[in-house]
Amino acid sequence: MGKKWAKLFAIPLLAAMFIAGCSSGSEDTGKESKETTVSNTNKPATWIADRKIKGLVFMGTDDYTEDMNPEIKAKIKEQTGIDFEIEIMKADHSIDGLIAGLAANDLPDFIAFYLNNSGRPEMPVLLKAAREGMFTDLTPLIKDTKVYKKYLEDDYLPIDTKYGVMFRPEFEGSTYLMHMNINREGGADTRKYVGGPYIRKDIAEALNIEPSTITTTDQLYDLAKKIQAGNFKDDNGNPVTPIGPSYWGGQEETRLFADLEWGEYDQFIKQDKSGNVLHEAESPYVMKKIEFVQKLLKEKLLQPEFFTMDESRATEGAINGTWAIIANMHNYQDFVQDMHYVPVGPLNTIDGPYEMQVDFKSGYSGWAIPSTTKNPEEIVKFADYLASRDGKLLWKYGLEGRDYTLDQDGNPLVKQEVLDLKAKDPNEAKKLGFGGVGNNWGDLLGSTDIDNMADFGEMEYGDKLKKDADLGAIKIAELWKWDEKRAKADVIDGYTPNSFLGEFAKGTELKAAFDNYRDSLVKAYYAKSMDEANKIIESALKQMRSAGLDDYLKLVAEKNADPKTKVKF
Amino acid sequence: MSQGSSSLLKPDQTGRKLWKKVLEHRYLYFMLLPCIVFFIIFSYIPMGGLLLAFKDYKFNKGILGSPWVGLEYFKTFFSSYQSGQLVKNTLIISGMKLFLYLPFPIILALMFNEIRTRWFKNVSQSILYLPHFISWVVVVGLLQRVLAPDTGLLNQLISGLGGDGSTYFMMEPKYFYQIMFGSHFWKSIGWDSIIYMAAISGVNPDMYEAAKMDGASKFREIWNITLPSITPTVVILFILSLGNILSAGFDQLYLLRTPGNMELSDILDTYIIRVGLQSGQYGYATAVGMLQGVIGLVLVVLANRISRKVSETSLW
């Protein structure tokens, strides 16, 4: 019997070994650099190694693309020897994917993730992984690079990137997370963004109102009343709602109620005039704001689902013109290029008239190399190639001859047919495989040290072929007096108030209490009376205090006093 | 008798006899195989992960290599200000779904059983089964539109009848249980009635004929024949569902939650996702999840024992 069983097991085992022996073993090549077989004499100066580099991306498919164009892939191979491949981890929330991916501990050559600043929810998870030795120390690897070595210069990085994300004092000079999208020059602009509330132009004209004169919530209320009395209709002939939610779905919009907002949305922490750091729930503004919102809701001036509406319905309302005022959108959105919506205000803040604030530099997204990756220096060299002008030209503009030509200054001149294809059939254009047509893969490792004007002679892909005068976005920026405001803008560098939750002992509990406050605030807006609203806020404040709010605010004040950890309130 | 005779057999003989029986019913065992594999892969192997409830999980050390923390997470949960509210909400919601909802699929099965027109029976069954196949995302999306203030169907109906059509049903706690139970009822009743339909179809028709001859009314037949005949099925299903008393249904509650109803809709399942997946506290989330399972198991065992004593119907 025993022999019979042994035979039965032996046959499939032999078959499995046979099949395994015949396979290419391509799985292993991803992590291990192969011996270079290409002759040294034919290699370009950008050559790195003949290997595969695979990345796992914990970000959305809206922002990044895993399908690469074969010709572009071949060009990368030719230039660097690298067979580049990315996979996007699909998850409801990118952070869920990141946590699951890190816990599975089976990571490819590099990982990429969202990381706007050290206050982002991903940061504590990434820090835990870094502290537990999951990532490779990048400091020695960037010393010999061309672009990334700038990160080691004294005044190159913004302080949050430097001390909060990358060279944290606890790591004593080592760094495990590479923060991306750092501008070459401080305070540089890539676009003339005008975000905030917008009003339907025809309604503003019919009411004979100049939208830029609306600078307080009282004026906003009066405007909403006039809209309501005007009986305006949307594209479907239904009555308009005076104030609708943001284009991207319901949530509190800081810029709509700007003179009643204590700090940025999702931060709710600010320093008062005497230097005390307070939470919104401790300030007098919270009840004023609730009273104002309740008034708007009661008089049907605010869409009743303003704070909770899902994105598809909110967008539908914006596209159909159902919202006379859209709480938040920006001038580069396609649907507004005909300027049928124009910006309102900007509204004053609680500190006084609006002043533009520009980040000295700000990061966005990041990458890390798992400690299991063989020859990590090759990943860094490849990232450095993608961050160079040659690399950027490839992933932003595509292939010379096929997608662009070079002008007399050596800058790319996008082919008109590519722009036409992009306008006519964006999905087909995306298959060309580079950033300009919406196929974003190069940004992951290459989008940093950004200065498009210096590198390519234009701020945006294809700007040279666009006639500025026809561009709605630029016209809106002019209407809003963007240049004038930018000239007077404050260039600020610092941490967000919630950046220190990761190092605060009761950080997780306090984060939960902050989330509860955000929900409680919305609940208070819908309370039947101000008394009830007051009780809701009191209860949320009590929870935050029991989760260590007072100690945390002290910590924020201490951090703000240290020039290395200045806080931008 | 058979027990006595088998105990006299030597172990080798018992094993041989068992194999003989297995061989005899090999097709049935073959059909059972996927089910066994499914449970091994998706239920038994993951149980190893329960170790996380007692460990401080380190990315680089894995489950086995991470340091032990004892009952730390359980202590943290019970000392948290949220735990009481979370357990209370979970028990209320799952209690409603277990006890309040229980008779409805049975009543529906009885009603289906009495329909004599075949095409009408088929059509109505299909209509009632369909919602089961619609995901909660779609169901809650529909609810949001139907119950929207001012523009929703229900509010338009109310204002059409002269009422105030601006009620934000999803935001008001007083409507939460109705919405939760109503949507669960609509989505599940048809599908859940299938098993009772199957049990009813197994009732011996001779008993109905005998009852008719004794002059029993339709109601009497249902009350005295159908219901007693399907009672064992009802009891077994009830005992099994007790195992899920601390799982009130993640999808539905996660989607129905709004700032207005959060004090009623925050349950253990949504809490586990929030702390486990969204904050990366694997050990803590596992501990809370394990509590759900252990309490469910204890309840199943207790209910089974009570049922065996009272009604002679039990799982084992």
Coordinates of N, CA, C and O in Angstrom, one line a residue, chain B residues 137-196:
Chain B
V137 N -24.0 48.5 -3.0 CA -23.6 49.9 -3.5 C -24.8 50.4 -4.3 O -25.1 51.6 -4.2
V138 N -25.3 49.6 -5.2 CA -26.4 50.0 -6.0 C -27.7 50.3 -5.2 O -28.4 51.3 -5.4
V139 N -28.0 49.4 -4.3 CA -29.2 49.5 -3.5 C -29.1 50.9 -2.7 O -30.1 51.6 -2.7
V140 N -28.0 51.1 -2.1 CA -27.9 52.4 -1.3 C -27.9 53.6 -2.2 O -28.5 54.6 -1.9
G141 N -27.3 53.4 -3.4 CA -27.4 54.5 -4.4 C -28.8 54.8 -4.7 O -29.2 56.0 -4.8
L142 N -29.6 53.8 -4.9 CA -31.0 54.0 -5.2 C -31.7 54.7 -4.1 O -32.5 55.6 -4.3
L143 N -31.4 54.2 -2.9 CA -32.1 54.8 -1.7 C -31.7 56.2 -1.6 O -32.6 57.1 -1.2
Q144 N -30.5 56.6 -1.8 CA -30.1 58.0 -1.7 C -30.9 58.9 -2.7 O -31.3 60.0 -2.3
R145 N -31.2 58.3 -3.9 CA -31.9 59.1 -4.8 C -33.4 59.2 -4.4 O -34.0 60.2 -4.5
V146 N -33.9 58.0 -4.0 CA -35.4 58.0 -3.7 C -35.7 58.8 -2.5 O -36.7 59.5 -2.4
L147 N -34.7 58.8 -1.5 CA -35.0 59.5 -0.2 C -34.4 60.9 -0.2 O -34.4 61.5 0.9
A148 N -33.8 61.3 -1.3 CA -33.2 62.7 -1.3 C -34.2 63.8 -0.9 O -35.3 63.7 -1.2
P149 N -33.7 64.7 -0.1 CA -34.6 65.8 0.2 C -35.0 66.7 -1.0 O -34.2 66.8 -1.9
D150 N -36.2 67.1 -1.0 CA -36.7 67.9 -2.1 C -36.9 67.2 -3.5 O -38.0 67.1 -4.0
T151 N -35.8 66.6 -3.9 CA -35.9 66.0 -5.3 C -36.1 64.5 -5.3 O -36.4 64.0 -6.3
G152 N -36.1 63.9 -4.1 CA -36.3 62.4 -4.1 C -37.7 62.1 -4.3 O -38.7 62.9 -4.1
L153 N -38.0 60.8 -4.8 CA -39.3 60.4 -5.1 C -40.2 60.5 -3.9 O -41.4 61.0 -4.0
L154 N -39.8 60.0 -2.8 CA -40.6 60.0 -1.6 C -41.0 61.4 -1.1 O -42.1 61.7 -0.8
N155 N -40.0 62.3 -1.1 CA -40.3 63.7 -0.7 C -41.2 64.4 -1.7 O -42.0 65.2 -1.3
Q156 N -41.0 64.0 -3.0 CA -41.9 64.7 -4.0 C -43.4 64.2 -3.8 O -44.3 64.9 -3.9
L157 N -43.5 62.9 -3.4 CA -44.8 62.3 -3.1 C -45.4 63.1 -1.9 O -46.6 63.5 -1.9
I158 N -44.6 63.2 -0.9 CA -45.0 63.9 0.3 C -45.5 65.3 0.0 O -46.5 65.8 0.4
S159 N -44.6 66.0 -0.8 CA -45.0 67.4 -1.0 C -46.2 67.5 -2.0 O -47.0 68.4 -1.9
G160 N -46.3 66.4 -2.9 CA -47.5 66.4 -3.7 C -48.8 66.2 -3.0 O -49.9 66.6 -3.4
L161 N -48.7 65.5 -1.8 CA -49.8 65.3 -1.0 C -50.0 66.5 0.1 O -50.8 66.4 1.0
G162 N -49.2 67.5 -0.1 CA -49.4 68.7 0.7 C -48.5 68.7 1.9 O -48.5 69.6 2.8
G163 N -47.5 67.8 2.1 CA -46.6 67.8 3.2 C -45.3 68.5 3.0 O -45.2 69.1 1.9
D164 N -44.4 68.4 3.9 CA -43.1 69.1 3.8 C -42.2 68.1 3.1 O -41.8 67.1 3.7
G165 N -41.8 68.4 1.9 CA -41.0 67.4 1.1 C -39.5 67.7 1.3 O -38.8 67.5 0.3
S166 N -39.1 68.2 2.4 CA -37.6 68.5 2.5 C -36.9 67.6 3.5 O -35.8 67.9 3.9
T167 N -37.6 66.5 4.0 CA -36.9 65.7 5.0 C -35.7 65.0 4.4 O -35.8 64.4 3.4
Y168 N -34.6 65.1 5.2 CA -33.4 64.5 4.8 C -33.3 63.1 5.5 O -32.7 63.0 6.6
F169 N -34.0 62.1 5.0 CA -34.2 60.9 5.7 C -32.9 60.2 6.1 O -32.8 59.6 7.1
M170 N -31.9 60.3 5.1 CA -30.6 59.6 5.4 C -29.8 60.2 6.5 O -28.9 59.6 7.1
M171 N -30.1 61.5 6.8 CA -29.4 62.2 7.8 C -30.0 62.1 9.2 O -29.4 62.4 10.2
E172 N -31.3 61.8 9.2 CA -32.0 61.8 10.5 C -31.9 60.5 11.2 O -32.4 59.5 10.7
P173 N -31.4 60.4 12.4 CA -31.3 59.2 13.1 C -32.7 58.4 13.3 O -32.7 57.2 13.3
K174 N -33.8 59.2 13.4 CA -35.0 58.6 13.7 C -35.5 57.7 12.6 O -36.4 56.9 12.7
Y175 N -35.0 57.9 11.4 CA -35.4 57.1 10.2 C -34.4 56.0 9.9 O -34.6 55.2 9.0
F176 N -33.3 55.9 10.7 CA -32.2 55.0 10.3 C -32.7 53.5 10.4 O -32.5 52.8 9.4
Y177 N -33.3 53.1 11.5 CA -33.7 51.7 11.6 C -34.7 51.3 10.5 O -34.6 50.2 10.0
Q178 N -35.6 52.2 10.2 CA -36.6 51.9 9.2 C -35.9 51.6 7.8 O -36.2 50.7 7.1
I179 N -35.0 52.6 7.5 CA -34.2 52.5 6.2 C -33.4 51.2 6.2 O -33.4 50.5 5.2
M180 N -32.7 51.0 7.3 CA -31.8 49.8 7.4 C -32.6 48.5 7.2 O -32.3 47.7 6.4
F181 N -33.7 48.4 8.0 CA -34.4 47.2 8.1 C -35.2 47.0 6.7 O -35.3 45.9 6.2
G182 N -35.8 48.1 6.3 CA -36.5 48.1 5.0 C -35.7 47.6 3.8 O -36.1 46.8 3.0
S183 N -34.5 48.2 3.7 CA -33.6 47.8 2.6 C -33.2 46.4 2.7 O -33.1 45.6 1.7
H184 N -32.9 45.9 4.0 CA -32.5 44.5 4.2 C -33.6 43.6 3.8 O -33.4 42.6 3.2
F185 N -34.8 44.0 4.3 CA -36.0 43.2 4.0 C -36.2 43.0 2.5 O -36.4 41.9 2.0
W186 N -36.2 44.2 1.8 CA -36.4 44.2 0.3 C -35.4 43.3 -0.4 O -35.7 42.5 -1.3
K187 N -34.1 43.4 0.0 CA -33.0 42.7 -0.7 C -33.0 41.2 -0.4 O -32.6 40.4 -1.2
S188 N -33.4 40.9 0.9 CA -33.1 39.5 1.3 C -34.3 38.6 1.3 O -34.2 37.3 1.3
I189 N -35.5 39.1 1.5 CA -36.7 38.2 1.8 C -36.9 37.2 0.7 O -37.1 36.0 1.1
G190 N -36.8 37.5 -0.5 CA -37.1 36.5 -1.6 C -36.1 35.4 -1.5 O -36.5 34.2 -1.5
W191 N -34.8 35.7 -1.5 CA -33.8 34.7 -1.5 C -33.9 33.8 -0.3 O -33.7 32.6 -0.3
D192 N -34.1 34.5 0.9 CA -34.1 33.7 2.2 C -35.3 32.8 2.2 O -35.3 31.8 3.0
S193 N -36.4 33.1 1.4 CA -37.6 32.2 1.5 C -37.3 30.9 0.8 O -38.1 29.9 1.0
I194 N -36.3 30.8 -0.1 CA -36.1 29.6 -0.9 C -35.9 28.4 0.0 O -36.5 27.3 -0.3
I195 N -35.1 28.5 1.0 CA -34.8 27.3 1.8 C -36.1 26.8 2.5 O -36.3 25.6 2.7
Y196 N -37.0 27.8 2.9 CA -38.3 27.4 3.5 C -39.2 26.7 2.5 O -40.0 25.8 2.8

